[in-house]
Coordinates of C-alpha atoms in Angstrom, one line a residue:
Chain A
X17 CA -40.1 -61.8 75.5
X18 CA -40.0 -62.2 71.5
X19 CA -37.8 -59.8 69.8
X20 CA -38.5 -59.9 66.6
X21 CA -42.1 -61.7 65.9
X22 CA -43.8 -62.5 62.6
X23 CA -47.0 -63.4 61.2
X24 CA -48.2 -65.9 60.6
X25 CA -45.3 -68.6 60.9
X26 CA -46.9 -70.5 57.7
X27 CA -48.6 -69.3 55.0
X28 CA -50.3 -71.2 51.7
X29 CA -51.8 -69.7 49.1
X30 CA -53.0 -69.6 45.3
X31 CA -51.3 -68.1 42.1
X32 CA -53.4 -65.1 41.6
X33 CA -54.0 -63.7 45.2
X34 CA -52.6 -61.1 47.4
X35 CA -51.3 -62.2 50.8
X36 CA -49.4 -59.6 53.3
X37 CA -46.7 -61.0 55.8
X38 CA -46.6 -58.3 59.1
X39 CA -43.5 -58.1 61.3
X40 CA -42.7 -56.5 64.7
X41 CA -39.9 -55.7 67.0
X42 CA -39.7 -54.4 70.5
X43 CA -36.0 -54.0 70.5
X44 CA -36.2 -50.3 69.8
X45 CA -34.2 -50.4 66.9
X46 CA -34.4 -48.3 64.3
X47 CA -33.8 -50.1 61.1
X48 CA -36.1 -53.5 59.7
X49 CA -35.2 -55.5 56.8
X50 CA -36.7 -58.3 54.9
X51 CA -34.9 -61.4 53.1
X52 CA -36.1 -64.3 51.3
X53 CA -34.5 -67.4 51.5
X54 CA -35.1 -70.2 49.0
X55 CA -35.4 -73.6 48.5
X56 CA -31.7 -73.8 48.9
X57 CA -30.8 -71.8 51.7
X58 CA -30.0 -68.5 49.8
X59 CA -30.7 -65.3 51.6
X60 CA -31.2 -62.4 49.5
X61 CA -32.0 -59.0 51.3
X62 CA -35.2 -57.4 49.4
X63 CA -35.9 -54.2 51.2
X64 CA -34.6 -52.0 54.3
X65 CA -36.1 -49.4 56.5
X66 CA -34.7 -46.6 58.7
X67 CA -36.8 -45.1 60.9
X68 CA -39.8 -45.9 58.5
X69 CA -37.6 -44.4 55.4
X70 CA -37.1 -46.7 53.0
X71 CA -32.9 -47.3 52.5
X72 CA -32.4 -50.5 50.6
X73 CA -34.8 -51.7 47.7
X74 CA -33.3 -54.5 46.0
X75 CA -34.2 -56.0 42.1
X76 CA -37.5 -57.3 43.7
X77 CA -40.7 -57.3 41.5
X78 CA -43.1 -54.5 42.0
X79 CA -46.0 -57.2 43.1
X80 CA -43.6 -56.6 46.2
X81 CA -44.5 -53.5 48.3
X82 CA -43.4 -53.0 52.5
X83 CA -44.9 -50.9 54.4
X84 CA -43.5 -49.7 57.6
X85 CA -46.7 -47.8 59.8
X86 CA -44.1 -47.0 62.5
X87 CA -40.3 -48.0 63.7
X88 CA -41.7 -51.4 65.3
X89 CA -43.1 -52.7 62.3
X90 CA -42.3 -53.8 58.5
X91 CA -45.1 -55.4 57.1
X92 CA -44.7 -57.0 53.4
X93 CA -47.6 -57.0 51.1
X94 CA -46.9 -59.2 47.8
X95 CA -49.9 -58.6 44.9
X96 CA -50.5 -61.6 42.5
X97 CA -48.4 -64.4 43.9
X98 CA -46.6 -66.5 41.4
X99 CA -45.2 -70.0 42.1
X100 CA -41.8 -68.7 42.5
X101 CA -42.5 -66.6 45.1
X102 CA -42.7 -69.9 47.3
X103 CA -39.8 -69.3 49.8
X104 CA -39.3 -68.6 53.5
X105 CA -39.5 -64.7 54.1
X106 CA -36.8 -63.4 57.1
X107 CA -37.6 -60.0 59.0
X108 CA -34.6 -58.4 61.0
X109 CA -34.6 -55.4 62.7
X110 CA -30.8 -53.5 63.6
X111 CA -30.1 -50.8 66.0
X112 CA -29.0 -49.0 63.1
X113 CA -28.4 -49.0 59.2
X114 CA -24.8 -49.7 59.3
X115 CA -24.0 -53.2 58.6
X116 CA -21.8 -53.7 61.5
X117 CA -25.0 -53.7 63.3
X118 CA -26.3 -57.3 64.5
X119 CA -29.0 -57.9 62.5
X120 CA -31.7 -59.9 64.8
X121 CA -33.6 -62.3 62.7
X122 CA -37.3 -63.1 62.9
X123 CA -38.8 -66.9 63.3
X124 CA -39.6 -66.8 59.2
X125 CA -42.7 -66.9 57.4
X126 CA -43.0 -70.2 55.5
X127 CA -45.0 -69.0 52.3
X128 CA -46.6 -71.6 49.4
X129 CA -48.2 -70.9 46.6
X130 CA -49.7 -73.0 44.7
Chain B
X2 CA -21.4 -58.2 40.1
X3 CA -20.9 -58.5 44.1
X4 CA -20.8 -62.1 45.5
X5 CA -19.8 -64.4 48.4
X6 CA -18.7 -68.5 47.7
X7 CA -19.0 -70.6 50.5
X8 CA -17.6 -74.1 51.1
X9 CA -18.3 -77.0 51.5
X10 CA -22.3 -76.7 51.1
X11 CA -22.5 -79.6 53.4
X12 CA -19.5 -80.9 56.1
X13 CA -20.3 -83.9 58.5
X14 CA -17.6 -84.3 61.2
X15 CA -17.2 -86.0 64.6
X16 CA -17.9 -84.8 67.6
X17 CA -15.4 -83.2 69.0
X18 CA -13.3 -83.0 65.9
X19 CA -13.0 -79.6 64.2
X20 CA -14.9 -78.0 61.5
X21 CA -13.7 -75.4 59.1
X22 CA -16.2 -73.5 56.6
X23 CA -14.4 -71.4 53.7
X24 CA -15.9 -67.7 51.7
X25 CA -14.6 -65.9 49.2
X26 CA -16.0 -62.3 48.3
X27 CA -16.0 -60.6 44.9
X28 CA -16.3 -56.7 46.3
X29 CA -12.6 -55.5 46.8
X30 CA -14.4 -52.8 49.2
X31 CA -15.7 -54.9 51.8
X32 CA -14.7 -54.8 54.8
X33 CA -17.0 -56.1 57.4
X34 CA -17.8 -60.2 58.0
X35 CA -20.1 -61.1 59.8
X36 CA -21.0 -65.4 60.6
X37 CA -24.8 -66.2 60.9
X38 CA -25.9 -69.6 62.4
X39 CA -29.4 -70.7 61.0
X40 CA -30.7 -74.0 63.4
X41 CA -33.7 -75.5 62.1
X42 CA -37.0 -73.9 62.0
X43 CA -35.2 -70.7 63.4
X44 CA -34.0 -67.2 61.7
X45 CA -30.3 -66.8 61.1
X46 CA -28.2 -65.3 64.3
X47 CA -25.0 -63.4 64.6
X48 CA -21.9 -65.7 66.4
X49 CA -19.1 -63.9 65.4
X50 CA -17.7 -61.1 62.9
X51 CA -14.6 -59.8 62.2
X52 CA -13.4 -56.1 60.3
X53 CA -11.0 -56.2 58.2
X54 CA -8.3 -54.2 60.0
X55 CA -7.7 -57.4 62.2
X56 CA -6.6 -60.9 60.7
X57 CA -8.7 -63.4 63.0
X58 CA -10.4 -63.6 66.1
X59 CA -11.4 -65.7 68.6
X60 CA -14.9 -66.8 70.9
X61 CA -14.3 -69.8 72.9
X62 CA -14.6 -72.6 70.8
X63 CA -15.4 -70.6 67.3
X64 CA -12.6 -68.4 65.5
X65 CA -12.9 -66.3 62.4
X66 CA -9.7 -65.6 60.2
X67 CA -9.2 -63.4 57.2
X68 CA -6.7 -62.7 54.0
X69 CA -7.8 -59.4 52.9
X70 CA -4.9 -59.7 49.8
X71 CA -6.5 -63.2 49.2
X72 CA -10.5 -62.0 50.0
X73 CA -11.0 -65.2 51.8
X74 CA -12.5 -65.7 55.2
X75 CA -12.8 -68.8 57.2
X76 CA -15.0 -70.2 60.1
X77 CA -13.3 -72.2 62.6
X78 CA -15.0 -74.5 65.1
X79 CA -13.1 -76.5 67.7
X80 CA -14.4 -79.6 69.7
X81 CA -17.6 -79.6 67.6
X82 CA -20.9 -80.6 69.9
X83 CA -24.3 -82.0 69.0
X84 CA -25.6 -78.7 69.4
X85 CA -23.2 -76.9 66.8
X86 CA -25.4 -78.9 63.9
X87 CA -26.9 -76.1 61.5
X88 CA -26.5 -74.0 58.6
X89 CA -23.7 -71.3 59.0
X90 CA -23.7 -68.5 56.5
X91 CA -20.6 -66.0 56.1
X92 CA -21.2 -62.6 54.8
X93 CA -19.5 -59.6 53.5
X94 CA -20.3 -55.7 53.8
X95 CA -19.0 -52.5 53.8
X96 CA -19.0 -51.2 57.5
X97 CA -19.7 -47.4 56.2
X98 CA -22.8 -46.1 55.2
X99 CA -25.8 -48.2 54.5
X100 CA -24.4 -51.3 53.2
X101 CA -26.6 -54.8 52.4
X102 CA -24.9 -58.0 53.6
X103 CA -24.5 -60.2 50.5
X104 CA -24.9 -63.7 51.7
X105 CA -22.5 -66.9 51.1
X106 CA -25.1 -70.1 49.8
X107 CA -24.9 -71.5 53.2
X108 CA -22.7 -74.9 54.7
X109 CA -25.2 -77.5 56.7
X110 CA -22.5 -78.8 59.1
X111 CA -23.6 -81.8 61.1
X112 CA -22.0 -82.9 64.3
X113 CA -22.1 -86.6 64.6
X114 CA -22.3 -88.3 68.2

């Protein structure tokens, strides 16, 4: 009955490795996003996909690469983790790409490095 | 460049009593706003939004009102419950095109018993 499900819920890690965060929706929408929201709250939309085009990439380092296999699923790979990147990560999926759109949040993926 | 304020960053009140949460956006253009509710351990969720040709509107207990001249927005809950205790985050977009949400920093409103 999930909506919008990601793996895994918690994630810890070291500086140095890569780590990949996957994300899936059965709403049948057509556009998935991804946000991180720090240690104080603050969401910040990174990246968008429509229909597995990519439509919004924000100022997000390049160790930061999504990859969207089909509609259903946004997957977020993140090369050489760096303490900083510590934060929980937020998938959303729309029924579209215009922001009046509800955006349905995912459960967040609580990721450490350390 | 574009931003949303948000106040206060944390607001305890009474049950029953009522709780008003303040934004104020930077992008003249904006003209979509939604309010997300965050409850612990959980992603964000829609509760209400409003557009910017209408000046407030209502849910039940929760209202939403807007100055466009001003750019300020507010959250209005009456007869606050246990259960309205999270984080509520305004936001601002433009409803054409594809348009990001840029996020207020978030109000942790707690409903005391």
């Amino acid at each position: 009955d999930t909506a919008v499900s990601q793996t895994p819920k918690y994630l810890v890690t070291q500086m140095g490795n890569d780590k990949s965060i996957k994300c899936e929706q059965n709403l049948g929408h057509d556009t998935m996003y991804w946000y991180k929201q720090d240690s104080k709250k603050f969401l910040k939309i990174m990246f968008s996909y429509n229909n597995k085009e990519l439509i919004i990439n924000e100022t997000v380092p390049n160790r930061f690469s999504p990859k969207s296999p089909d509609k259903a699923h946004l997957n977020l790979h993140i090369n050489s983790l760096e303490l900083g990147d510590s934060a929980v990560y937020f998938c959303a999926s729309s029924l579209g790409p215009g922001a009046t759109y509800e955006q349905y949040f995912g459960p967040g993926t609580r990721l450490t490095v350390t | 460049g574009e931003n949303v304020e948000q106040h206060p960053s944390t607001l305890s009140v009474q049950e029953g009593d009522s709780a008003v949460i303040k934004c104020t956006y930077s992008d003249s253009a904006s003209n979509y706003f939604p309010w997300y509710k965050q409850e612990l351990g959980k992603g964000p969720q829609l509760i209400i939004d409003i557009r910017s040709n209408v000046g407030e509107k209502k849910d039940q207990r929760i209202a939403v009102t807007l100055n466009k001249t001003a750019k300020h927005f507010s959250l209005h809950i009456t007869e606050t419950q246990p259960e309205d205790s999270a984080v509520y985050f305004c936001a601002a977009s433009r409803a054409s095109g594809t348009y990001k949400y840029i996020f207020g920093t978030g109000t942790r409103l707690k409903v005391l018993a």
